[in-house]
CSV table of C-alpha atoms in Angstrom, one decimal:
chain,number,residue,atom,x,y,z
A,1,UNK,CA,39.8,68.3,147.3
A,2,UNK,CA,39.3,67.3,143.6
A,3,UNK,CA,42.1,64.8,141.6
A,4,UNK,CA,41.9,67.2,138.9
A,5,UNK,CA,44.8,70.1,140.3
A,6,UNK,CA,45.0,73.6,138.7
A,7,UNK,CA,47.4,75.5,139.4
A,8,UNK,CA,47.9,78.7,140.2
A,9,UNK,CA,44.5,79.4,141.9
A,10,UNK,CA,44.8,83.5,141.3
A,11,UNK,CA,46.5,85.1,138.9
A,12,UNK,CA,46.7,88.9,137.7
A,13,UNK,CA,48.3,89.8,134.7
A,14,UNK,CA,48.6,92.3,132.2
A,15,UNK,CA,47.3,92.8,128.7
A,16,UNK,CA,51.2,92.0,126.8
A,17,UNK,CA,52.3,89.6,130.2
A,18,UNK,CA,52.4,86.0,128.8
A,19,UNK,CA,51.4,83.6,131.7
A,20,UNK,CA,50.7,79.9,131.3
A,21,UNK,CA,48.1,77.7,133.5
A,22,UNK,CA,48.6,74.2,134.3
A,23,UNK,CA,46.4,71.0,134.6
A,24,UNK,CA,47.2,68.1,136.1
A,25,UNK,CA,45.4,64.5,137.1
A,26,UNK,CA,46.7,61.1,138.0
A,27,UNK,CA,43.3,59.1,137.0
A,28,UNK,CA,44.7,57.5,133.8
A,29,UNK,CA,42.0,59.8,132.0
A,30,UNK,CA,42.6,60.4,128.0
A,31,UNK,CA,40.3,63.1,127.3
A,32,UNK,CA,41.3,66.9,129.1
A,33,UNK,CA,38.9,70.0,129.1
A,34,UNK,CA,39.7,73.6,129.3
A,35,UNK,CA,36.4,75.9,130.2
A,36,UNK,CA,35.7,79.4,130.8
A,37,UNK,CA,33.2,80.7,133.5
A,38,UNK,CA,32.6,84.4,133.6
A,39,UNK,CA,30.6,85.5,137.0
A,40,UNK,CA,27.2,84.1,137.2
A,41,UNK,CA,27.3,82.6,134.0
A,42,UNK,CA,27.4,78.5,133.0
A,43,UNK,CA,30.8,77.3,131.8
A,44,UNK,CA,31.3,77.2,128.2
A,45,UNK,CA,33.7,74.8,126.4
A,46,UNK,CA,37.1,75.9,125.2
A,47,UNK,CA,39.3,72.5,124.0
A,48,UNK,CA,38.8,69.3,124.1
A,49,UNK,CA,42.4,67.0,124.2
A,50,UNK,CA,41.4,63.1,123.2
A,51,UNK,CA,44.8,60.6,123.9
A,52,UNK,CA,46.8,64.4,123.6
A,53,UNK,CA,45.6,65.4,120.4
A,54,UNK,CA,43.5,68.6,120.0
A,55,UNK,CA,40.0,67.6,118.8
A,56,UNK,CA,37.8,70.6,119.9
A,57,UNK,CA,38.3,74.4,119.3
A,58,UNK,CA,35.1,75.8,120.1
A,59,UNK,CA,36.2,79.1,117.9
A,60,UNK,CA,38.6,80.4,120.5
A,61,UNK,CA,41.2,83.4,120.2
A,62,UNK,CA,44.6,82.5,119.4
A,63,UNK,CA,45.7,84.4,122.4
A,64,UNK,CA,44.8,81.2,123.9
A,65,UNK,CA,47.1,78.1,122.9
A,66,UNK,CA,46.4,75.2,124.9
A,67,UNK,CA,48.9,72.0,125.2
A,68,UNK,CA,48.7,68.5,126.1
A,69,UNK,CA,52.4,67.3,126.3
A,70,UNK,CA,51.1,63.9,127.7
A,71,UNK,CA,48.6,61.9,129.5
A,72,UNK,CA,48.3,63.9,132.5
A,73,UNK,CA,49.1,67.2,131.9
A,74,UNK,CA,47.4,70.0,130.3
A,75,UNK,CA,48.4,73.7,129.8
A,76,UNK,CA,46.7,77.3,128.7
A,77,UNK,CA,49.5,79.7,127.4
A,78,UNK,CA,47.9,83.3,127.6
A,79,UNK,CA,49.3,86.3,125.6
A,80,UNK,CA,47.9,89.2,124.7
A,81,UNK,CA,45.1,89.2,127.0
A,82,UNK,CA,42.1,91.3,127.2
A,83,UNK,CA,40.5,93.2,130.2
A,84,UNK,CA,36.9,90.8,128.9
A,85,UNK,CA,39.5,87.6,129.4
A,86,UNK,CA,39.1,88.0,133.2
A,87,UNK,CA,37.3,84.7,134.1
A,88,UNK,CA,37.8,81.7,136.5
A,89,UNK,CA,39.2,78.9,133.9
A,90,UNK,CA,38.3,75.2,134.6
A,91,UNK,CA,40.1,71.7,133.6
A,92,UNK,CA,38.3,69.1,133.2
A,93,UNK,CA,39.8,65.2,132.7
A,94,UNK,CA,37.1,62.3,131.5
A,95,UNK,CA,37.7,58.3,130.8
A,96,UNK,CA,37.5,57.3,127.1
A,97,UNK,CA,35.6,54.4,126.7
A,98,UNK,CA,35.3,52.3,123.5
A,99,UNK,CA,35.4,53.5,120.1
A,100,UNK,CA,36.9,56.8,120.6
A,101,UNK,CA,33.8,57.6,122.2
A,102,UNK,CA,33.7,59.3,126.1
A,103,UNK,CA,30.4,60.4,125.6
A,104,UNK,CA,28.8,59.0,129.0
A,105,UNK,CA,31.9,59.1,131.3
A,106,UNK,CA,31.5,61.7,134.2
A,107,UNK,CA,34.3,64.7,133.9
A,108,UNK,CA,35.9,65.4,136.7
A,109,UNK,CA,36.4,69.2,136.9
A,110,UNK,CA,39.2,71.0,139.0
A,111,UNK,CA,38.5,74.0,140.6
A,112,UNK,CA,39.6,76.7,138.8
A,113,UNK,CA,41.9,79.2,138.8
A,114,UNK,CA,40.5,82.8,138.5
A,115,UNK,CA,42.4,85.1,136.2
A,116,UNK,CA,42.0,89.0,136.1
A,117,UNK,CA,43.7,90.8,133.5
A,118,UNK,CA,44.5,94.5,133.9
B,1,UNK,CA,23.0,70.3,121.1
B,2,UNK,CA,19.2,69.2,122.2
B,3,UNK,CA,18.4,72.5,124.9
B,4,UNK,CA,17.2,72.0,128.1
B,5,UNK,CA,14.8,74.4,130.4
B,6,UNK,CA,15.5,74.8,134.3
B,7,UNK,CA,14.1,77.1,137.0
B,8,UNK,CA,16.1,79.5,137.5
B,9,UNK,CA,16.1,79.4,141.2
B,10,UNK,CA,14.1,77.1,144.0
B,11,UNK,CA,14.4,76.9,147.5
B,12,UNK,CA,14.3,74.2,150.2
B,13,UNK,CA,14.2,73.5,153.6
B,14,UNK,CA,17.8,71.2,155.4
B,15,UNK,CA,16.4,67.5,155.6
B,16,UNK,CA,13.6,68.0,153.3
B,17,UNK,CA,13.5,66.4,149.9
B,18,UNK,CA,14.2,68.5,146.8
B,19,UNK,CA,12.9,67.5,143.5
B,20,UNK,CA,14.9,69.7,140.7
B,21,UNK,CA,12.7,69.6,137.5
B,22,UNK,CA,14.7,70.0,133.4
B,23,UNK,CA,12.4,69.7,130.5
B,24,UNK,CA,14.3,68.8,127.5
B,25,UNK,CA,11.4,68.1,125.0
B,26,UNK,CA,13.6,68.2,121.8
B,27,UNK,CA,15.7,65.3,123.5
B,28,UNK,CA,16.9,62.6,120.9
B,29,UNK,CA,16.6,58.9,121.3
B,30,UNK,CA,20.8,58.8,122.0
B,31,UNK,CA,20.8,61.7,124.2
B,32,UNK,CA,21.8,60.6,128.1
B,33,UNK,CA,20.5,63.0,130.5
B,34,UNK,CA,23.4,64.3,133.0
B,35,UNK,CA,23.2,66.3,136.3
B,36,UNK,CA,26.4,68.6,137.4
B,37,UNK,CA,26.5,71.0,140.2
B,38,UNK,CA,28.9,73.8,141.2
B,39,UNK,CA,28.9,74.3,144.5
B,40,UNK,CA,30.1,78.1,145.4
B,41,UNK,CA,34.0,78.4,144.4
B,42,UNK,CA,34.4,75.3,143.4
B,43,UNK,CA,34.1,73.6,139.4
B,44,UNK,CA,31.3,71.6,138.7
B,45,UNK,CA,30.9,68.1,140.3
B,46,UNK,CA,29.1,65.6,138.3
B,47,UNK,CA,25.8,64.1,139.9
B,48,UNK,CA,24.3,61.0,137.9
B,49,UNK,CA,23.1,60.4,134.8
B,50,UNK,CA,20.7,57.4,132.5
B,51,UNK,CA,18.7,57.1,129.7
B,52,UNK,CA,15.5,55.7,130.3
B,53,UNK,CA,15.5,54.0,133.0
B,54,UNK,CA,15.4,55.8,137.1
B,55,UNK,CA,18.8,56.0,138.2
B,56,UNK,CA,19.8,56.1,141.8
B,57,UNK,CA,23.4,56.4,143.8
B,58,UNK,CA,24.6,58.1,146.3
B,59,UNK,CA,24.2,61.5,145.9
B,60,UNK,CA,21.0,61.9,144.5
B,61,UNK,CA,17.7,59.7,142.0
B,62,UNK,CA,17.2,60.5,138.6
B,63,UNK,CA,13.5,60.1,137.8
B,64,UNK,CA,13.0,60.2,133.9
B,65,UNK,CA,9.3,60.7,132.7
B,66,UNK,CA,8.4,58.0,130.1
B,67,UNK,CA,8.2,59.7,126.9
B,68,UNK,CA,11.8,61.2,127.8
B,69,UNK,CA,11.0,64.7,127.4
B,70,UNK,CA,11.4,65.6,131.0
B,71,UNK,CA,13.5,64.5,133.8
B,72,UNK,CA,13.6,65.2,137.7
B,73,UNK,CA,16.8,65.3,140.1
B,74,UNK,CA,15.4,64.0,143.7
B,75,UNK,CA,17.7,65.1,146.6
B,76,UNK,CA,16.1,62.6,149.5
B,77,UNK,CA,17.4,64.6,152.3
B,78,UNK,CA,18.5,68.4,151.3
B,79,UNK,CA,21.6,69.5,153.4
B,80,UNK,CA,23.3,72.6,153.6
B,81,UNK,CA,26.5,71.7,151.9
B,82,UNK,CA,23.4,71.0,149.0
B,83,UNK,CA,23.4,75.0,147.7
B,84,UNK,CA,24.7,74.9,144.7
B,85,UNK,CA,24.1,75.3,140.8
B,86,UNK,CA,22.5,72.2,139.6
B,87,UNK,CA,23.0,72.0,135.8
B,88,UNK,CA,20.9,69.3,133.6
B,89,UNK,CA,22.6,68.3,130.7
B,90,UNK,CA,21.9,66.2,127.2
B,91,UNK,CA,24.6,64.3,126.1
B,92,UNK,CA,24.8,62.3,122.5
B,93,UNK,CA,25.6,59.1,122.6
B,94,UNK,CA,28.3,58.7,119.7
B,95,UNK,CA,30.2,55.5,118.9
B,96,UNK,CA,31.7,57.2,115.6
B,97,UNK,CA,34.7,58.6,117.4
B,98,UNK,CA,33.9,62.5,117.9
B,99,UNK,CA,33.2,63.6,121.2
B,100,UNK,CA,29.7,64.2,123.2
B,101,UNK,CA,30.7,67.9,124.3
B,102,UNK,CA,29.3,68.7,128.0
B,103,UNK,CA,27.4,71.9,127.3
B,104,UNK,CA,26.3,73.3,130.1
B,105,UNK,CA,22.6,75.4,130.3
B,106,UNK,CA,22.0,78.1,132.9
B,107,UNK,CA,21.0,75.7,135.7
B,108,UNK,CA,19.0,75.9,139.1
B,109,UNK,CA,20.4,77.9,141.9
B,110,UNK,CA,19.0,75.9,145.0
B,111,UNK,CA,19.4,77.6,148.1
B,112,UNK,CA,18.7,75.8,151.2
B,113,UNK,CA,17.4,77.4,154.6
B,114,UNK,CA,18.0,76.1,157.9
């Protein structure tokens, strides 16, 4: 069990479905991570939410539109998806620790919720 | 981001020590060293992390060469539940308000026999 939920753990859609996924922790953490893991590769880094304000967009398509609306949740809206989307998505939650700065404190990840799109 | 360089794969036997080698030799005087796993079907799990200094808790010792350009993950007693993706990461140490991004490298693959 991790304190970071995701929910749902599976989901298929189609390319013009729009589908949303949700992230939620309890831990009082101000920074929130969305990452994508294709098979057998490293995550790579998505968004970054710091005290519910987008402050990393590692060049992602605007078929994905992430939201913070507070403290402890955080949500993926998915439109438009492509067939190449299909990948297990992880949230991530981390302390922020003086200065604006979180750069030391461990993220806890969730595990994932794999999406296929057809 | 400074890179790091991991074996792609190593092998152990359960109750054996396992000693994970990263060389990071562009590593920057603020760079912490971090150590993630991702065990199968599950998101990554963070391990430990320091500086200069050998680190040790629970899960696992951090041993940190001297001139900082390599580091060594030491599992004392290697487990089953230990297979995973072990992932050595450099993070920048930044008081200026921006964000040390977690960028994760290809990692180890440690399998462990019985």
């Amino acid at each position: 069990d991790t304190e970071v939920t995701q929910t749902p753990k599976h989901l298929v859609m189609g390319m013009t479905n729009k589908k949303s996924l949700k992230c939620e922790q309890h831990m009082g953490h101000r920074a929130m991570y969305w990452y994508k893991q294709k098979a057998k590769k490293p995550p790579e880094l998505m968004f970054v939410y710091s005290y519910e304000k987008l402050s990393i967009n590692e060049s992602v398509p605007s078929r994905f539109s992430p939201e913070c609306p507070n403290s402890s949740l955080l949500n993926l809206h998915l439109h438009a998806l492509q067939p190449e989307d299909s990948a297990l998505y992880l949230c991530a939650s981390s302390q922020v620790r003086g200065a604006g700065s979180f750069n030391n404190s461990p993220l806890h990840f969730g595990n994932g919720t794999r999406l296929t799109v057809t | 981001d400074a890179k790091t360089t991991q074996p792609n794969s190593m092998e152990s036997n359960e109750e054996e020590p396992v000693h994970l080698p990263c060389n990071h030799s562009t590593i920057s005087g603020t760079d912490y060293i971090h150590w993630y796993r991702q065990l199968p079907s599950q998101g990554p799990e963070y391990v430990i992390h320091g500086l200069t200094s050998n680190v040790n808790n629970r899960m696992a010792s951090l041993a940190i060469a001297e001139d900082r350009k390599s580091s060594t993950l030491i599992l004392h007693r290697a487990t089953l539940r230990d297979a995973a993706v072990y992932y050595c990461i450099l993070r920048d140490v930044d008081y200026g308000g921006s964000q040390g991004n977690l960028i994760f490298g290809k990692g180890t693959k440690l399998s462990v026999k019985p």
